[in-house]
mmCIF file of C-alpha atoms and ligand atoms in Angstrom:
data_model
loop_
_atom_site.group_PDB
_atom_site.id
_atom_site.type_symbol
_atom_site.label_atom_id
_atom_site.label_comp_id
_atom_site.label_asym_id
_atom_site.label_seq_id
_atom_site.Cartn_x
_atom_site.Cartn_y
_atom_site.Cartn_z
ATOM 1 C CA MET K 155 6.008 0.669 -5.194
ATOM 2 C CA PRO K 156 7.503 -2.405 -3.472
ATOM 3 C CA LEU K 157 4.127 -4.051 -2.707
ATOM 4 C CA GLN K 158 1.311 -3.829 -5.182
ATOM 5 C CA ILE K 159 -2.051 -5.528 -5.000
ATOM 6 C CA VAL K 160 -3.256 -6.286 -8.522
ATOM 7 C CA ARG K 161 -6.198 -8.111 -10.040
ATOM 8 C CA ASP K 162 -4.885 -10.555 -12.611
ATOM 9 C CA ASP K 163 -4.230 -14.161 -13.618
ATOM 10 C CA ILE K 164 -0.870 -15.042 -12.077
ATOM 11 C CA THR K 165 0.140 -17.238 -15.040
ATOM 12 C CA THR K 166 0.378 -14.116 -17.218
ATOM 13 C CA MET K 167 2.645 -12.128 -14.885
ATOM 14 C CA LYS K 168 5.985 -11.089 -16.406
ATOM 15 C CA VAL K 169 8.070 -11.267 -13.253
ATOM 16 C CA ASP K 170 11.204 -13.102 -12.150
ATOM 17 C CA ALA K 171 9.132 -15.652 -10.240
ATOM 18 C CA ILE K 172 5.530 -16.489 -9.547
ATOM 19 C CA VAL K 173 4.598 -18.387 -6.410
ATOM 20 C CA ASN K 174 2.471 -21.504 -6.577
ATOM 21 C CA ALA K 175 0.029 -22.437 -3.812
ATOM 22 C CA ALA K 176 0.875 -26.121 -4.010
ATOM 23 C CA LYS K 177 0.230 -29.284 -1.965
ATOM 24 C CA GLU K 178 2.940 -31.157 -0.044
ATOM 25 C CA SER K 179 3.525 -33.717 -2.813
ATOM 26 C CA LEU K 180 4.204 -30.890 -5.319
ATOM 27 C CA LEU K 181 2.607 -33.107 -7.945
ATOM 28 C CA GLY K 182 -0.029 -30.656 -9.175
ATOM 29 C CA GLY K 183 -3.671 -30.117 -8.315
ATOM 30 C CA GLY K 184 -6.525 -27.716 -8.981
ATOM 31 C CA GLY K 185 -6.882 -23.955 -8.480
ATOM 32 C CA VAL K 186 -3.836 -21.813 -9.096
ATOM 33 C CA ASP K 187 -1.615 -24.929 -8.980
ATOM 34 C CA GLY K 188 -3.531 -26.468 -11.880
ATOM 35 C CA ALA K 189 -3.457 -23.221 -13.870
ATOM 36 C CA ILE K 190 0.329 -22.883 -13.380
ATOM 37 C CA HIS K 191 1.053 -26.476 -14.456
ATOM 38 C CA THR K 192 -1.196 -26.141 -17.500
ATOM 39 C CA ALA K 193 0.483 -22.924 -18.608
ATOM 40 C CA ALA K 194 4.044 -24.132 -17.853
ATOM 41 C CA GLY K 195 3.710 -27.470 -19.665
ATOM 42 C CA PRO K 196 4.645 -31.037 -18.581
ATOM 43 C CA GLU K 197 8.329 -30.189 -17.958
ATOM 44 C CA LEU K 198 7.258 -28.436 -14.751
ATOM 45 C CA LEU K 199 5.708 -31.583 -13.318
ATOM 46 C CA ALA K 200 8.800 -33.552 -14.351
ATOM 47 C CA GLU K 201 11.043 -31.191 -12.358
ATOM 48 C CA CYS K 202 8.617 -31.184 -9.422
ATOM 49 C CA ARG K 203 8.902 -34.988 -9.236
ATOM 50 C CA THR K 204 12.618 -34.622 -8.477
ATOM 51 C CA LEU K 205 12.080 -32.357 -5.459
ATOM 52 C CA GLY K 206 10.786 -34.867 -2.922
ATOM 53 C CA GLY K 207 7.776 -32.759 -1.908
ATOM 54 C CA CYS K 208 7.642 -29.716 0.335
ATOM 55 C CA ARG K 209 6.478 -29.343 3.922
ATOM 56 C CA THR K 210 3.715 -26.905 4.872
ATOM 57 C CA GLY K 211 5.208 -23.449 5.439
ATOM 58 C CA GLU K 212 8.319 -24.200 3.360
ATOM 59 C CA ALA K 213 9.196 -23.444 -0.284
ATOM 60 C CA LYS K 214 11.071 -24.948 -3.256
ATOM 61 C CA ILE K 215 11.999 -23.481 -6.626
ATOM 62 C CA THR K 216 11.841 -24.704 -10.250
ATOM 63 C CA GLN K 217 12.222 -23.231 -13.719
ATOM 64 C CA GLY K 218 9.212 -21.469 -15.251
ATOM 65 C CA TYR K 219 9.285 -23.355 -18.595
ATOM 66 C CA ARG K 220 6.538 -22.010 -20.885
ATOM 67 C CA LEU K 221 5.405 -19.372 -18.393
ATOM 68 C CA PRO K 222 6.476 -15.761 -18.954
ATOM 69 C CA CYS K 223 8.363 -15.841 -15.617
ATOM 70 C CA ARG K 224 11.837 -17.386 -15.128
ATOM 71 C CA TYR K 225 11.061 -19.368 -11.985
ATOM 72 C CA VAL K 226 8.175 -20.858 -10.059
ATOM 73 C CA ILE K 227 8.467 -20.921 -6.281
ATOM 74 C CA HIS K 228 6.288 -23.689 -4.883
ATOM 75 C CA THR K 229 5.057 -23.230 -1.348
ATOM 76 C CA VAL K 230 2.451 -25.020 0.715
ATOM 77 C CA GLY K 231 0.016 -23.080 2.854
ATOM 78 C CA PRO K 232 -1.920 -24.614 5.760
ATOM 79 C CA VAL K 233 -5.360 -26.180 5.485
ATOM 80 C CA TRP K 234 -7.754 -24.058 7.566
ATOM 81 C CA ARG K 235 -8.925 -26.009 10.619
ATOM 82 C CA GLY K 236 -10.690 -23.273 12.544
ATOM 83 C CA GLY K 237 -7.651 -21.102 13.194
ATOM 84 C CA THR K 238 -6.454 -22.864 16.342
ATOM 85 C CA HIS K 239 -3.903 -25.175 14.722
ATOM 86 C CA GLY K 240 -1.117 -22.682 14.053
ATOM 87 C CA GLU K 241 -2.582 -21.721 10.671
ATOM 88 C CA ARG K 242 -1.534 -18.084 10.884
ATOM 89 C CA GLU K 243 2.106 -18.860 11.629
ATOM 90 C CA LEU K 244 2.241 -21.554 8.929
ATOM 91 C CA LEU K 245 0.752 -19.202 6.350
ATOM 92 C CA ALA K 246 3.173 -16.411 7.304
ATOM 93 C CA SER K 247 5.986 -18.950 7.060
ATOM 94 C CA ALA K 248 4.885 -19.945 3.522
ATOM 95 C CA TYR K 249 5.215 -16.282 2.451
ATOM 96 C CA ARG K 250 8.492 -15.761 4.318
ATOM 97 C CA SER K 251 10.110 -18.965 2.978
ATOM 98 C CA SER K 252 9.143 -18.004 -0.576
ATOM 99 C CA LEU K 253 10.533 -14.485 -0.167
ATOM 100 C CA GLU K 254 13.770 -15.778 1.369
ATOM 101 C CA LEU K 255 14.190 -18.213 -1.509
ATOM 102 C CA ALA K 256 13.605 -15.395 -3.987
ATOM 103 C CA GLN K 257 16.205 -13.325 -2.158
ATOM 104 C CA ARG K 258 18.739 -16.183 -2.349
ATOM 105 C CA TYR K 259 18.218 -16.321 -6.114
ATOM 106 C CA ARG K 260 18.569 -12.530 -6.256
ATOM 107 C CA LEU K 261 15.127 -12.134 -7.809
ATOM 108 C CA GLN K 262 13.776 -8.617 -8.051
ATOM 109 C CA THR K 263 10.119 -9.164 -8.903
ATOM 110 C CA VAL K 264 7.869 -11.837 -7.407
ATOM 111 C CA ALA K 265 4.113 -12.412 -7.682
ATOM 112 C CA PHE K 266 2.050 -14.272 -5.068
ATOM 113 C CA PRO K 267 -1.476 -15.628 -5.219
ATOM 114 C CA LEU K 268 -3.545 -15.494 -2.047
ATOM 115 C CA ILE K 269 -2.144 -18.732 -0.613
ATOM 116 C CA SER K 270 -4.536 -21.122 1.193
ATOM 117 C CA SER K 271 -7.566 -18.970 0.411
ATOM 118 C CA GLY K 272 -9.128 -21.410 -2.095
ATOM 119 C CA ALA K 273 -9.306 -25.169 -1.656
ATOM 120 C CA TYR K 274 -7.511 -24.944 1.705
ATOM 121 C CA GLY K 275 -10.334 -22.796 3.080
ATOM 122 C CA TYR K 276 -8.436 -19.981 4.873
ATOM 123 C CA PRO K 277 -10.938 -17.099 5.276
ATOM 124 C CA LYS K 278 -10.047 -14.648 2.527
ATOM 125 C CA ALA K 279 -9.966 -11.435 4.543
ATOM 126 C CA GLN K 280 -7.682 -13.062 7.127
ATOM 127 C CA ALA K 281 -5.522 -14.670 4.442
ATOM 128 C CA LEU K 282 -5.106 -11.271 2.843
ATOM 129 C CA LYS K 283 -4.108 -9.677 6.137
ATOM 130 C CA VAL K 284 -1.447 -12.328 6.802
ATOM 131 C CA ALA K 285 -0.126 -11.873 3.249
ATOM 132 C CA VAL K 286 0.052 -8.097 3.480
ATOM 133 C CA ASP K 287 1.562 -8.065 6.980
ATOM 134 C CA THR K 288 4.200 -10.696 6.192
ATOM 135 C CA ILE K 289 5.234 -9.270 2.822
ATOM 136 C CA GLY K 290 5.177 -5.742 4.294
ATOM 137 C CA GLU K 291 7.451 -6.782 7.173
ATOM 138 C CA PHE K 292 9.891 -8.453 4.745
ATOM 139 C CA LEU K 293 9.996 -5.356 2.535
ATOM 140 C CA LEU K 294 10.986 -3.178 5.475
ATOM 141 C CA HIS K 295 14.346 -4.950 5.443
ATOM 142 C CA ASN K 296 14.767 -6.084 1.838
ATOM 143 C CA ASP K 297 14.558 -4.579 -1.646
ATOM 144 C CA MET K 298 12.144 -6.405 -3.907
ATOM 145 C CA MET K 299 9.044 -5.664 -5.956
ATOM 146 C CA VAL K 300 6.232 -7.929 -4.804
ATOM 147 C CA TYR K 301 2.826 -8.314 -6.434
ATOM 148 C CA LEU K 302 -0.084 -9.819 -4.560
ATOM 149 C CA VAL K 303 -2.335 -11.125 -7.289
ATOM 150 C CA ILE K 304 -6.033 -11.257 -6.539
ATOM 151 C CA PHE K 305 -7.781 -13.447 -9.062
ATOM 152 C CA ASP K 306 -11.411 -12.597 -8.556
ATOM 153 C CA ARG K 307 -13.215 -9.708 -7.005
ATOM 154 C CA ALA K 308 -14.859 -12.008 -4.461
ATOM 155 C CA SER K 309 -11.419 -12.963 -3.100
ATOM 156 C CA PHE K 310 -11.066 -9.488 -1.904
ATOM 157 C CA GLU K 311 -12.993 -8.614 1.181
ATOM 158 C CA LEU K 312 -11.938 -6.063 3.683
ATOM 159 C CA GLY K 313 -13.085 -6.944 7.170
ATOM 160 C CA GLU K 314 -16.817 -6.253 7.121
ATOM 161 C CA LYS K 315 -16.707 -3.738 9.954
ATOM 162 C CA LEU K 316 -13.757 -1.843 8.487
ATOM 163 C CA PHE K 317 -15.492 -1.729 5.116
ATOM 164 C CA ALA K 318 -18.689 -0.413 6.712
ATOM 165 C CA ASP K 319 -16.770 2.177 8.765
ATOM 166 C CA ILE K 320 -14.883 3.487 5.755
ATOM 167 C CA SER K 321 -18.039 3.533 3.630
ATOM 168 C CA ALA K 322 -19.804 5.593 6.270
ATOM 169 C CA TYR K 323 -16.829 7.939 6.559
ATOM 170 C CA ILE K 324 -16.800 8.431 2.777
ATOM 171 C CA ASP K 325 -20.566 8.936 2.654
ATOM 172 C CA ASP K 326 -20.450 11.550 5.368
ATOM 173 C CA ARG K 327 -17.853 13.583 3.552
ATOM 174 C CA TYR K 328 -18.058 12.685 -0.131
ATOM 175 C CA VAL K 329 -21.829 13.122 -0.242
ATOM 176 C CA LYS K 330 -21.537 16.479 1.487
ATOM 177 C CA ALA K 331 -18.948 17.642 -1.031
ATOM 178 C CA HIS K 332 -21.080 16.422 -3.931
ATOM 179 C CA GLY K 333 -24.525 16.913 -2.448
ATOM 180 C CA GLY K 334 -27.088 19.592 -3.288
ATOM 181 C CA SER K 335 -27.824 21.267 -6.598
ATOM 182 C CA ARG K 336 -25.310 23.486 -8.322
ATOM 183 C CA ILE K 337 -27.284 26.504 -7.173
ATOM 184 C CA GLU K 338 -27.235 25.255 -3.618
ATOM 185 C CA GLN K 339 -23.482 24.611 -3.838
ATOM 186 C CA ARG K 340 -22.900 28.068 -5.308
ATOM 187 C CA ARG K 341 -25.030 29.598 -2.558
ATOM 188 C CA ARG K 342 -23.001 27.769 0.065
ATOM 189 C CA ALA K 343 -19.749 28.849 -1.542
ATOM 190 C CA LEU K 344 -20.903 32.475 -1.664
ATOM 191 C CA PHE K 345 -22.069 32.286 1.902
ATOM 192 C CA ALA K 346 -18.703 30.888 2.995
ATOM 193 C CA ALA K 347 -16.868 33.632 1.068
ATOM 194 C CA GLY K 348 -19.144 36.303 2.575
ATOM 195 C CA THR K 349 -18.509 35.074 6.084
ATOM 196 C CA ALA K 350 -14.781 35.116 5.470
ATOM 197 C CA CYS K 351 -14.983 38.707 4.151
ATOM 198 C CA GLU K 352 -16.946 39.821 7.181
ATOM 199 C CA GLN K 353 -14.363 38.302 9.456
ATOM 200 C CA GLU K 354 -11.580 39.949 7.519
ATOM 201 C CA THR K 355 -13.268 43.317 7.786
ATOM 202 C CA GLU K 356 -13.869 42.880 11.486
ATOM 203 C CA ASN K 357 -10.307 41.811 12.123
ATOM 204 C CA ALA K 358 -8.643 44.344 9.856
ATOM 205 C CA ALA K 359 -6.455 46.481 12.064
ATOM 206 C CA PRO K 360 -5.137 49.753 10.678
ATOM 207 C CA CYS K 361 -2.252 49.736 13.116
ATOM 208 C CA GLN K 362 1.050 47.892 12.758
ATOM 209 C CA ALA K 363 1.137 44.164 13.403
ATOM 210 C CA ALA K 364 2.094 43.247 16.948
ATOM 211 C CA PRO K 365 5.727 42.082 17.291
ATOM 212 C CA GLN K 366 4.679 38.457 17.878
ATOM 213 C CA ALA K 367 2.446 38.510 14.806
ATOM 214 C CA ARG K 368 5.289 39.984 12.789
ATOM 215 C CA ARG K 369 7.670 37.282 13.962
ATOM 216 C CA ASP K 370 5.079 34.639 13.001
ATOM 217 C CA LEU K 371 4.721 36.249 9.608
ATOM 218 C CA GLU K 372 8.480 36.356 9.087
ATOM 219 C CA GLU K 373 8.756 32.720 10.106
ATOM 220 C CA ALA K 374 5.987 31.805 7.709
ATOM 221 C CA LEU K 375 7.666 33.730 4.909
ATOM 222 C CA GLY K 376 10.960 32.047 5.760
ATOM 223 C CA LYS K 377 9.242 28.692 5.341
ATOM 224 C CA LEU K 378 7.781 29.737 2.009
ATOM 225 C CA ASP K 379 10.886 28.745 0.176
ATOM 226 C CA GLU K 380 11.037 25.274 1.638
ATOM 227 C CA SER K 381 10.261 22.814 -1.122
ATOM 228 C CA PHE K 382 8.548 19.431 -0.782
ATOM 229 C CA SER K 383 11.903 17.689 -0.884
ATOM 230 C CA GLN K 384 13.398 19.961 1.762
ATOM 231 C CA MET K 385 10.415 19.633 4.064
ATOM 232 C CA LEU K 386 10.432 15.873 3.638
ATOM 233 C CA LEU K 387 14.127 15.549 4.508
ATOM 234 C CA ARG K 388 13.708 17.878 7.474
ATOM 235 C CA LYS K 389 10.780 15.839 8.779
ATOM 236 C CA ILE K 390 12.678 12.583 8.318
ATOM 237 C CA ASP K 391 15.537 14.003 10.400
ATOM 238 C CA GLN K 392 13.113 15.174 13.070
ATOM 239 C CA SER K 393 11.439 11.774 13.190
ATOM 240 C CA GLY K 394 14.702 9.999 14.020
ATOM 241 C CA MET K 395 14.142 7.547 11.146
ATOM 242 C CA THR K 396 16.831 6.822 8.595
ATOM 243 C CA ASP K 397 16.023 7.643 4.965
ATOM 244 C CA ALA K 398 15.728 3.933 4.169
ATOM 245 C CA GLN K 399 13.391 3.274 7.076
ATOM 246 C CA CYS K 400 11.186 6.099 5.885
ATOM 247 C CA TYR K 401 10.972 5.242 2.186
ATOM 248 C CA LYS K 402 10.408 1.573 2.928
ATOM 249 C CA LYS K 403 7.641 2.433 5.337
ATOM 250 C CA ALA K 404 6.201 4.658 2.592
ATOM 251 C CA ASN K 405 6.224 1.751 0.101
ATOM 252 C CA ILE K 406 8.527 3.827 -2.126
ATOM 253 C CA ASP K 407 11.537 2.350 -3.890
ATOM 254 C CA ARG K 408 15.098 3.549 -3.410
ATOM 255 C CA LYS K 409 15.443 4.998 -6.933
ATOM 256 C CA LEU K 410 12.451 7.272 -6.558
ATOM 257 C CA PHE K 411 13.629 8.375 -3.134
ATOM 258 C CA SER K 412 17.093 9.243 -4.528
ATOM 259 C CA LYS K 413 15.440 11.387 -7.199
ATOM 260 C CA ILE K 414 13.450 13.270 -4.559
ATOM 261 C CA ARG K 415 16.537 13.609 -2.400
ATOM 262 C CA SER K 416 18.757 14.985 -5.151
ATOM 263 C CA ASP K 417 16.270 17.379 -6.754
ATOM 264 C CA ILE K 418 14.992 19.980 -4.316
ATOM 265 C CA HIS K 419 12.296 20.987 -6.788
ATOM 266 C CA TYR K 420 11.060 17.440 -7.371
ATOM 267 C CA LYS K 421 7.284 17.353 -7.734
ATOM 268 C CA PRO K 422 5.925 14.034 -6.486
ATOM 269 C CA SER K 423 2.587 12.511 -7.433
ATOM 270 C CA LYS K 424 -0.180 12.797 -4.863
ATOM 271 C CA PRO K 425 0.017 9.087 -3.820
ATOM 272 C CA THR K 426 3.772 9.535 -3.248
ATOM 273 C CA ALA K 427 3.333 12.675 -1.155
ATOM 274 C CA MET K 428 0.532 11.008 0.843
ATOM 275 C CA ALA K 429 2.690 7.907 1.350
ATOM 276 C CA PHE K 430 5.415 9.987 3.002
ATOM 277 C CA ALA K 431 2.855 11.734 5.204
ATOM 278 C CA VAL K 432 1.743 8.294 6.381
ATOM 279 C CA ALA K 433 5.287 6.948 6.822
ATOM 280 C CA LEU K 434 6.202 9.988 8.907
ATOM 281 C CA GLU K 435 3.046 9.499 10.970
ATOM 282 C CA LEU K 436 2.073 13.133 10.485
ATOM 283 C CA SER K 437 -1.070 14.571 12.001
ATOM 284 C CA LEU K 438 -3.753 15.676 9.547
ATOM 285 C CA ALA K 439 -2.609 19.300 9.819
ATOM 286 C CA GLU K 440 1.024 18.357 9.167
ATOM 287 C CA ALA K 441 0.020 16.039 6.322
ATOM 288 C CA ARG K 442 -1.889 18.923 4.711
ATOM 289 C CA GLU K 443 1.208 21.107 5.013
ATOM 290 C CA LEU K 444 3.423 18.495 3.336
ATOM 291 C CA LEU K 445 0.908 17.935 0.543
ATOM 292 C CA GLU K 446 0.650 21.661 -0.026
ATOM 293 C CA LYS K 447 4.388 21.745 -0.708
ATOM 294 C CA ALA K 448 3.745 19.410 -3.601
ATOM 295 C CA GLY K 449 0.798 21.517 -4.779
ATOM 296 C CA PHE K 450 -1.943 19.215 -3.451
ATOM 297 C CA ALA K 451 -4.724 19.420 -0.897
ATOM 298 C CA PHE K 452 -6.879 16.895 0.953
ATOM 299 C CA SER K 453 -10.156 17.093 -0.878
ATOM 300 C CA HIS K 454 -13.540 15.772 0.162
ATOM 301 C CA ALA K 455 -14.353 15.508 -3.518
ATOM 302 C CA SER K 456 -11.943 12.576 -3.741
ATOM 303 C CA LYS K 457 -12.569 9.140 -2.236
ATOM 304 C CA PHE K 458 -8.817 8.518 -2.253
ATOM 305 C CA ASP K 459 -8.238 11.534 -0.002
ATOM 306 C CA ILE K 460 -11.100 10.679 2.327
ATOM 307 C CA ILE K 461 -9.886 7.115 2.822
ATOM 308 C CA VAL K 462 -6.335 8.229 3.657
ATOM 309 C CA GLU K 463 -7.773 10.887 5.951
ATOM 310 C CA TYR K 464 -9.878 8.190 7.677
ATOM 311 C CA PHE K 465 -6.740 6.244 8.612
ATOM 312 C CA ILE K 466 -4.643 9.266 9.617
ATOM 313 C CA ALA K 467 -7.470 10.592 11.780
ATOM 314 C CA ARG K 468 -7.461 7.248 13.634
ATOM 315 C CA GLY K 469 -3.678 7.185 14.003
ATOM 316 C CA ASN K 470 -3.415 4.068 11.820
ATOM 317 C CA TYR K 471 -0.261 4.559 9.754
ATOM 318 C CA ASN K 472 0.069 1.042 8.356
ATOM 319 C CA ILE K 473 0.492 1.814 4.659
ATOM 320 C CA PHE K 474 -0.303 -1.732 3.617
ATOM 321 C CA GLU K 475 -3.602 -1.711 5.474
ATOM 322 C CA ILE K 476 -4.420 1.649 3.928
ATOM 323 C CA ASN K 477 -3.620 0.207 0.505
ATOM 324 C CA GLU K 478 -5.902 -2.768 1.148
ATOM 325 C CA ALA K 479 -8.713 -0.317 1.800
ATOM 326 C CA LEU K 480 -7.853 1.835 -1.221
ATOM 327 C CA PHE K 481 -7.816 -1.291 -3.374
ATOM 328 C CA ALA K 482 -11.219 -2.349 -2.035
ATOM 329 C CA PHE K 483 -12.634 1.020 -3.047
ATOM 330 C CA ASP K 484 -10.943 0.947 -6.497
ATOM 331 C CA GLN K 485 -8.576 3.807 -5.744
ATOM 332 C CA SER K 486 -4.903 4.355 -6.607
ATOM 333 C CA LEU K 487 -2.564 2.915 -3.989
ATOM 334 C CA LEU K 488 -0.123 4.852 -1.829
ATOM 335 C CA GLY K 489 3.522 4.652 -2.820
ATOM 336 C CA GLY K 490 5.785 5.592 -5.683
HETATM 337 N N1 LIG Z 542 -4.163 -16.525 -10.706
HETATM 338 C C1 LIG Z 542 -4.189 -15.977 -9.461
HETATM 339 N N2 LIG Z 542 -4.898 -16.493 -8.456
HETATM 340 C C2 LIG Z 542 -5.625 -17.617 -8.691
HETATM 341 C C3 LIG Z 542 -5.637 -18.261 -9.948
HETATM 342 C C4 LIG Z 542 -4.865 -17.650 -10.981
HETATM 343 N N3 LIG Z 542 -4.815 -18.185 -12.205
HETATM 344 N N4 LIG Z 542 -6.457 -19.357 -9.861
HETATM 345 C C5 LIG Z 542 -6.933 -19.382 -8.609
HETATM 346 N N5 LIG Z 542 -6.452 -18.334 -7.896
HETATM 347 P P1 LIG Z 542 -6.111 -22.403 -4.446
HETATM 348 P P2 LIG Z 542 -4.990 -23.109 -1.803
HETATM 349 C C6 LIG Z 542 -6.669 -17.944 -6.503
HETATM 350 O O1 LIG Z 542 -7.274 -23.292 -4.214
HETATM 351 O O2 LIG Z 542 -6.207 -22.622 -1.131
HETATM 352 C C7 LIG Z 542 -4.584 -27.050 -5.165
HETATM 353 O O3 LIG Z 542 -5.323 -28.130 -5.627
HETATM 354 C C8 LIG Z 542 -7.966 -18.432 -5.877
HETATM 355 O O4 LIG Z 542 -9.025 -17.543 -6.176
HETATM 356 O O5 LIG Z 542 -5.473 -22.449 -5.774
HETATM 357 O O6 LIG Z 542 -3.655 -22.739 -1.245
HETATM 358 C C9 LIG Z 542 -3.216 -27.443 -4.625
HETATM 359 O O7 LIG Z 542 -2.678 -28.554 -5.302
HETATM 360 C C10 LIG Z 542 -7.603 -18.385 -4.402
HETATM 361 O O8 LIG Z 542 -7.868 -17.074 -3.856
HETATM 362 O O9 LIG Z 542 -4.920 -22.731 -3.370
HETATM 363 C C11 LIG Z 542 -3.511 -27.751 -3.197
HETATM 364 O O10 LIG Z 542 -3.997 -29.060 -3.022
HETATM 365 C C12 LIG Z 542 -6.088 -18.580 -4.356
HETATM 366 O O11 LIG Z 542 -5.651 -18.529 -5.723
HETATM 367 C C13 LIG Z 542 -4.608 -26.785 -2.839
HETATM 368 O O12 LIG Z 542 -5.270 -26.455 -4.054
HETATM 369 C C14 LIG Z 542 -5.639 -19.896 -3.758
HETATM 370 O O13 LIG Z 542 -6.562 -20.928 -4.083
HETATM 371 C C15 LIG Z 542 -4.065 -25.501 -2.282
HETATM 372 O O14 LIG Z 542 -5.120 -24.697 -1.851
#
C-alpha cells in the first residue's frame, strides 16, 4: 500500500528516510525534532550545522546516524497564523520538497510526522488533510512507500462533522445488523426467508422462460466464468484509465497489480478488492458485483464495509480520505 497511516514513534521506523519537522536554523528543537536529534546522536547536529539552514517549505537531507533509517530529510513547515498567510501552500510544499528529495536519492520508503501540527500550531485535522492530499497526489505519479506517522491518538481528528456523519451512518446500519435478541434476529431471518419463498411460489411459472429472460440467463451464465482478475481488467479498459492510473488510485503497488494481472484466478483480500471498486468509481451495485467475484459481500455486520459504503454512496472516491476515516474508526485501510 503506497500510503499508510500508522500510529508510532517516528524514531523507531525502519525506512530509508524519516522526515523531521524542523525549524529554519536546522539546529534542533523540541517535539519530533528533539526526539530525532536525541535518537540520532550529536553527529546529526554537527552535519546540520553545515547546511546553512532551510527555508520554510523547502527540505534538506542528512545521514541518519544512530537512527534505524539511512537518512533524515529535514523540512520546515509554516507557523499557523490563522490560515490566511499561505500556510496551506507552504505546508504542501514542505511535503512535496521532501518527497522530491527522496525521489532524487532513489529512496523507496519514507516516513513523515504530521508537520506543523505541534509547536507550529497548524490545526491537526487540516494538517492531516494537507498531508494526505499532497502525498496522495505525489503517489499518483511516483512509486514510493510513504508512512504518515501519527504519534498520539489526539493528533488524529477527522473533521468533526464528517466523524459525526460516519458515526450516525454506522449506527443506523451496524446497530440494525447487531440489534435485537438472537430470537428476534432468528424470527426476522425466518420472516425474510418466508417472504422470499412466497414470492418464489407466486412467480413460479410452469411455462418456458420468455426469450428475453432466456437471453438474460444465458448472459448471466456467460459471465459466471469471469474471474475477479478478468472483471477488473475489463472494467479498467471500460473506464479509459491505464493500469497504472488505476492501481495508483487504488493505493496498490505495482507488484501486487502484476500478480493480479498475470493470475486470472488470483484471490485478493477484501481491502484490495474494495480499493479497486473505489478506484474505478463503481456504483454500489457494481462494487458488490466486483467483490462477489472475489468471494466477498458488503456486510452491515462490519464497520469497515459500512464506512466504505458511506463514501461510495456519496460518490466520494478519494481513497486517501476513505483511509483517514477507516483509520479514525480503527479499521483496516484500503489498498494492497
Ligand atoms: N514521532 C512521531 N511524531 C511525533 C513525535 C515522534 N517521536 N514527537 C512528536 N510528534 P512538532 P511542528 C508529533 O511540534 O509543529 C520543534 O521545536 C506531534 O504530536 O514536533 O512542525 C522544531 O524545532 C505533532 O503532531 O513540529 C520547530 O521549532 C507533530 O509531530 C517546531 O517544533 C509535529 O509537532 C516545529 O513545529
